[in-house]
CSV table of C-alpha atoms in Angstrom, one decimal:
chain,number,residue,atom,x,y,z
A,1385,MET,CA,-13.9,7.3,18.7
A,1386,ASP,CA,-15.3,9.0,15.6
A,1387,ALA,CA,-18.6,7.4,14.6
A,1388,ARG,CA,-17.3,6.9,11.0
A,1389,LEU,CA,-14.8,4.4,12.4
A,1390,GLU,CA,-17.2,2.3,14.5
A,1391,PRO,CA,-17.7,-0.3,11.7
A,1392,TYR,CA,-14.0,-0.9,11.6
A,1393,ARG,CA,-13.9,-1.8,15.3
A,1394,THR,CA,-15.8,-5.0,14.5
A,1395,LEU,CA,-13.5,-5.6,11.5
A,1396,VAL,CA,-10.5,-5.4,13.8
A,1397,SER,CA,-11.9,-8.1,16.0
A,1398,PHE,CA,-13.0,-10.2,13.0
A,1399,LEU,CA,-9.6,-10.1,11.3
A,1400,GLY,CA,-7.8,-10.8,14.5
A,1401,GLU,CA,-9.8,-13.9,15.1
A,1402,ALA,CA,-9.9,-15.0,11.5
A,1403,LEU,CA,-6.2,-14.5,10.7
A,1404,GLY,CA,-5.0,-15.9,14.0
A,1405,PRO,CA,-2.6,-15.0,16.8
A,1406,ASP,CA,0.4,-14.2,14.5
A,1407,TYR,CA,-1.5,-11.2,13.1
A,1408,GLU,CA,-1.9,-8.0,15.1
A,1409,VAL,CA,-4.7,-5.8,13.8
A,1410,VAL,CA,-4.8,-2.1,14.7
A,1411,LEU,CA,-7.3,0.8,14.1
A,1412,HIS,CA,-6.0,4.4,14.4
A,1413,ASP,CA,-8.4,7.2,14.9
A,1414,LEU,CA,-6.9,10.2,13.0
A,1415,THR,CA,-9.8,12.5,13.9
A,1416,SER,CA,-8.3,13.0,17.3
A,1417,GLU,CA,-5.4,15.4,17.8
A,1418,GLU,CA,-3.1,12.6,18.9
A,1419,GLY,CA,-4.1,10.0,16.3
A,1420,THR,CA,-4.0,7.2,18.8
A,1421,ILE,CA,-4.9,3.5,18.7
A,1422,ALA,CA,-8.7,3.1,19.0
A,1423,ALA,CA,-8.8,-0.7,18.8
A,1424,ILE,CA,-6.2,-3.4,18.7
A,1425,VAL,CA,-6.2,-7.2,18.9
A,1426,ASN,CA,-3.3,-9.7,19.4
A,1427,ASN,CA,-1.3,-6.8,20.8
A,1428,ASN,CA,1.3,-9.2,22.3
A,1429,ILE,CA,3.1,-8.7,18.9
A,1430,SER,CA,3.9,-5.0,19.4
A,1431,GLY,CA,3.1,-4.6,23.1
A,1432,ARG,CA,0.9,-1.6,22.4
A,1433,THR,CA,-2.5,-0.8,23.9
A,1434,GLU,CA,-5.4,1.5,23.1
A,1435,GLY,CA,-4.2,5.1,23.4
A,1436,ALA,CA,-0.7,4.4,22.1
A,1437,PRO,CA,0.7,6.9,19.6
A,1438,LEU,CA,1.2,6.6,15.8
A,1439,SER,CA,4.4,4.8,14.6
A,1440,ASN,CA,7.1,6.6,12.7
A,1441,MET,CA,5.9,5.0,9.4
A,1442,ALA,CA,2.3,6.1,10.0
A,1443,LEU,CA,3.4,9.6,10.6
A,1444,ARG,CA,5.5,9.4,7.4
A,1445,PHE,CA,2.4,8.3,5.4
A,1446,ILE,CA,0.4,11.2,6.8
A,1447,HIS,CA,3.1,13.8,6.3
A,1448,GLY,CA,3.8,12.6,2.7
A,1449,LYS,CA,0.1,12.4,1.9
A,1450,VAL,CA,0.6,8.8,0.6
A,1451,TYR,CA,-3.2,8.3,1.1
A,1452,GLU,CA,-3.9,10.7,-1.7
A,1453,LYS,CA,-2.0,8.5,-4.2
A,1454,GLN,CA,-3.0,5.0,-3.2
A,1455,PRO,CA,-5.6,3.3,-1.0
A,1456,TYR,CA,-3.1,1.2,1.0
A,1457,VAL,CA,0.6,0.2,1.5
A,1458,ALA,CA,1.3,-3.5,1.8
A,1459,GLY,CA,4.3,-5.6,2.8
A,1460,TYR,CA,6.7,-3.1,4.4
A,1461,GLN,CA,9.0,-4.0,7.3
A,1462,GLY,CA,8.0,-3.3,10.9
A,1463,ALA,CA,10.0,-3.9,14.1
A,1464,SER,CA,8.7,-4.8,17.5
A,1465,GLN,CA,10.8,-5.0,20.7
A,1466,ALA,CA,8.8,-8.0,21.7
A,1467,LYS,CA,8.8,-9.9,18.4
A,1468,GLY,CA,11.5,-8.4,16.2
A,1469,ARG,CA,10.9,-8.1,12.4
A,1470,LEU,CA,7.3,-7.9,11.2
A,1471,ARG,CA,5.5,-7.7,7.9
A,1472,SER,CA,3.2,-4.7,8.0
A,1473,SER,CA,0.4,-3.3,5.9
A,1474,THR,CA,-1.8,-0.2,6.2
A,1475,MET,CA,-5.1,0.6,4.6
A,1476,PHE,CA,-6.2,4.3,4.6
A,1477,ILE,CA,-9.7,5.0,5.7
A,1478,LYS,CA,-11.1,8.2,4.1
A,1479,ASP,CA,-14.3,10.2,4.1
A,1480,GLY,CA,-14.1,11.8,0.7
A,1481,SER,CA,-10.7,13.4,0.7
A,1482,GLU,CA,-10.3,13.5,4.5
A,1483,LEU,CA,-8.1,10.8,6.1
A,1484,VAL,CA,-10.0,9.7,9.2
A,1485,GLY,CA,-8.3,6.5,10.1
A,1486,MET,CA,-5.9,3.7,9.3
A,1487,LEU,CA,-6.3,0.0,9.5
A,1488,CYS,CA,-3.0,-1.8,10.0
A,1489,ILE,CA,-2.0,-5.5,10.1
A,1490,ASN,CA,1.3,-6.6,11.5
A,1491,PHE,CA,2.3,-10.2,10.8
A,1492,ASP,CA,4.8,-11.9,13.0
A,1493,ALA,CA,6.6,-14.0,10.4
A,1494,ALA,CA,9.6,-15.0,12.5
A,1495,LYS,CA,8.8,-18.7,12.8
A,1496,TYR,CA,7.8,-18.9,9.1
A,1497,SER,CA,11.0,-17.1,8.1
A,1498,ARG,CA,13.1,-19.6,10.1
A,1499,MET,CA,11.3,-22.5,8.4
A,1500,ALA,CA,11.8,-20.9,4.9
A,1501,GLN,CA,15.5,-20.3,5.6
A,1502,GLU,CA,15.9,-23.9,6.7
A,1503,LEU,CA,14.2,-25.2,3.5
A,1504,LEU,CA,16.3,-22.9,1.3
A,1505,SER,CA,19.5,-23.9,3.0
A,1506,LEU,CA,18.7,-27.6,2.2
A,1507,CYS,CA,18.6,-26.8,-1.5
A,1508,GLY,CA,21.5,-24.3,-1.4
A,1509,ALA,CA,19.4,-21.3,-2.2
A,1510,HIS,CA,18.9,-18.0,-0.4
A,1511,GLN,CA,16.5,-15.1,-0.5
A,1512,GLU,CA,17.5,-11.7,-1.7
A,1513,PRO,CA,16.1,-8.8,0.3
A,1514,GLY,CA,13.3,-7.0,-1.4
A,1515,PRO,CA,12.7,-3.2,-1.6
A,1516,THR,CA,11.9,-1.5,1.6
A,1517,LEU,CA,10.3,1.7,2.8
A,1518,GLY,CA,12.5,1.7,5.9
A,1519,VAL,CA,11.6,0.1,9.3
A,1520,GLU,CA,8.4,0.9,11.1
A,1521,ASN,CA,9.0,1.2,14.9
A,1522,PHE,CA,6.1,0.5,17.2
A,1523,VAL,CA,6.1,2.5,20.5
A,1524,SER,CA,3.7,2.8,23.4
A,1525,SER,CA,4.3,6.4,24.4
A,1526,LEU,CA,5.3,9.8,23.1
A,1527,PRO,CA,8.8,9.8,24.7
A,1528,ASP,CA,9.4,6.4,23.1
A,1529,ALA,CA,8.2,7.7,19.7
A,1530,VAL,CA,10.5,10.7,19.9
A,1531,GLN,CA,13.4,8.6,21.0
A,1532,ALA,CA,12.9,6.1,18.2
A,1533,ALA,CA,12.8,9.0,15.7
A,1534,ILE,CA,15.9,10.6,17.1
A,1535,THR,CA,17.7,7.3,17.1
A,1536,ASP,CA,16.7,6.8,13.5
A,1537,VAL,CA,18.5,10.0,12.7
A,1538,THR,CA,21.6,9.7,15.0
A,1539,GLY,CA,22.1,6.0,14.7
A,1540,SER,CA,21.6,3.2,17.1
A,1541,ALA,CA,24.3,4.4,19.4
A,1542,GLY,CA,22.7,7.9,19.7
A,1543,LEU,CA,24.5,11.1,20.6
A,1544,PRO,CA,24.4,12.9,24.0
A,1545,PRO,CA,22.7,16.3,23.6
A,1546,ASP,CA,25.8,18.2,24.8
A,1547,ARG,CA,27.8,16.8,21.9
A,1548,LEU,CA,25.4,18.0,19.2
A,1549,THR,CA,26.1,21.2,17.4
A,1550,MET,CA,23.3,23.6,16.4
A,1551,ASP,CA,23.6,22.5,12.8
A,1552,GLU,CA,23.2,18.8,13.9
A,1553,LYS,CA,20.2,19.7,16.0
A,1554,ILE,CA,18.6,21.5,13.1
A,1555,ARG,CA,19.3,18.5,10.8
A,1556,ILE,CA,17.7,16.2,13.4
A,1557,VAL,CA,14.6,18.5,13.7
A,1558,GLU,CA,14.3,18.6,9.9
A,1559,ASP,CA,14.4,14.8,9.7
A,1560,LEU,CA,11.9,14.6,12.5
A,1561,GLN,CA,9.7,17.1,10.7
A,1562,GLN,CA,9.9,15.0,7.5
A,1563,ALA,CA,9.0,11.9,9.5
A,1564,GLY,CA,5.9,13.7,10.7
A,1565,ILE,CA,6.8,13.5,14.4
A,1566,PHE,CA,5.6,17.1,15.1
A,1567,TYR,CA,2.1,16.0,14.2
A,1568,MET,CA,2.0,14.4,17.6
A,1569,LYS,CA,0.6,16.5,20.5
A,1570,GLY,CA,3.5,17.5,22.9
A,1571,ALA,CA,6.2,16.5,20.4
A,1572,VAL,CA,7.9,19.9,20.5
A,1573,SER,CA,8.3,19.7,24.2
A,1574,GLU,CA,9.5,16.1,24.2
A,1575,VAL,CA,12.0,16.8,21.3
A,1576,ALA,CA,13.3,19.9,23.2
A,1577,ALA,CA,13.9,17.8,26.3
A,1578,GLN,CA,15.6,15.0,24.5
A,1579,LEU,CA,17.9,17.4,22.5
A,1580,GLY,CA,18.7,19.5,25.6
A,1581,SER,CA,17.1,22.6,24.0
A,1582,SER,CA,14.2,24.9,24.9
A,1583,GLU,CA,10.9,24.7,23.2
A,1584,ALA,CA,11.5,28.2,21.8
A,1585,THR,CA,14.7,26.9,20.2
A,1586,ILE,CA,12.9,24.0,18.5
A,1587,TYR,CA,10.2,26.4,17.2
A,1588,ARG,CA,13.0,28.6,15.9
A,1589,TYR,CA,14.6,25.6,14.1
A,1590,LEU,CA,11.2,24.7,12.6
A,1591,SER,CA,10.7,28.3,11.4
A,1592,LYS,CA,14.2,28.2,9.7
A,1593,LEU,CA,13.1,25.1,7.8
A,1594,LYS,CA,10.1,27.0,6.4
A,1595,ASP,CA,12.2,29.9,5.1
């Protein structure tokens, strides 16, 4: 892990213990090519471990250079296969203008949401959904990350590769590019495999998008 991030490893442990088991705390090292998890506590919430890849939302933050406009993003929606809906926040760690890491906190609010809904139902009230950035999907491997991104484009049912037209594949590649998926090492190969195309074809699609 980059030496500039070492102080944050202790912070991850501290926050995890201070906030309690309903809070997962994650440190991403963005100085490595993969941008993988360098430290994590209370990982039962997302099921990830050290070395797991960036989420789709983290990639979107990087691709959109959100870190240049604000120091953090708080209170957006995450999703875990293990725990369901989460409340997530990300702080950008910079050295000057360089983004070197991200400190993320994912809160498993399920039991508190149930309690709140029960209380609101007692008084005949309900909560209106607030604004959202979309859902952050947490994955533990590159294939899962690519599949989650493709599913985000094609819908939960998905589409078999042999039923996709070239225009549809180009649209999927464009959306994956905007989501930042191609910042992940090996993403072109994995996208090609999952779309039933060659790597050369995916590179050609990406080239078309730059024209």
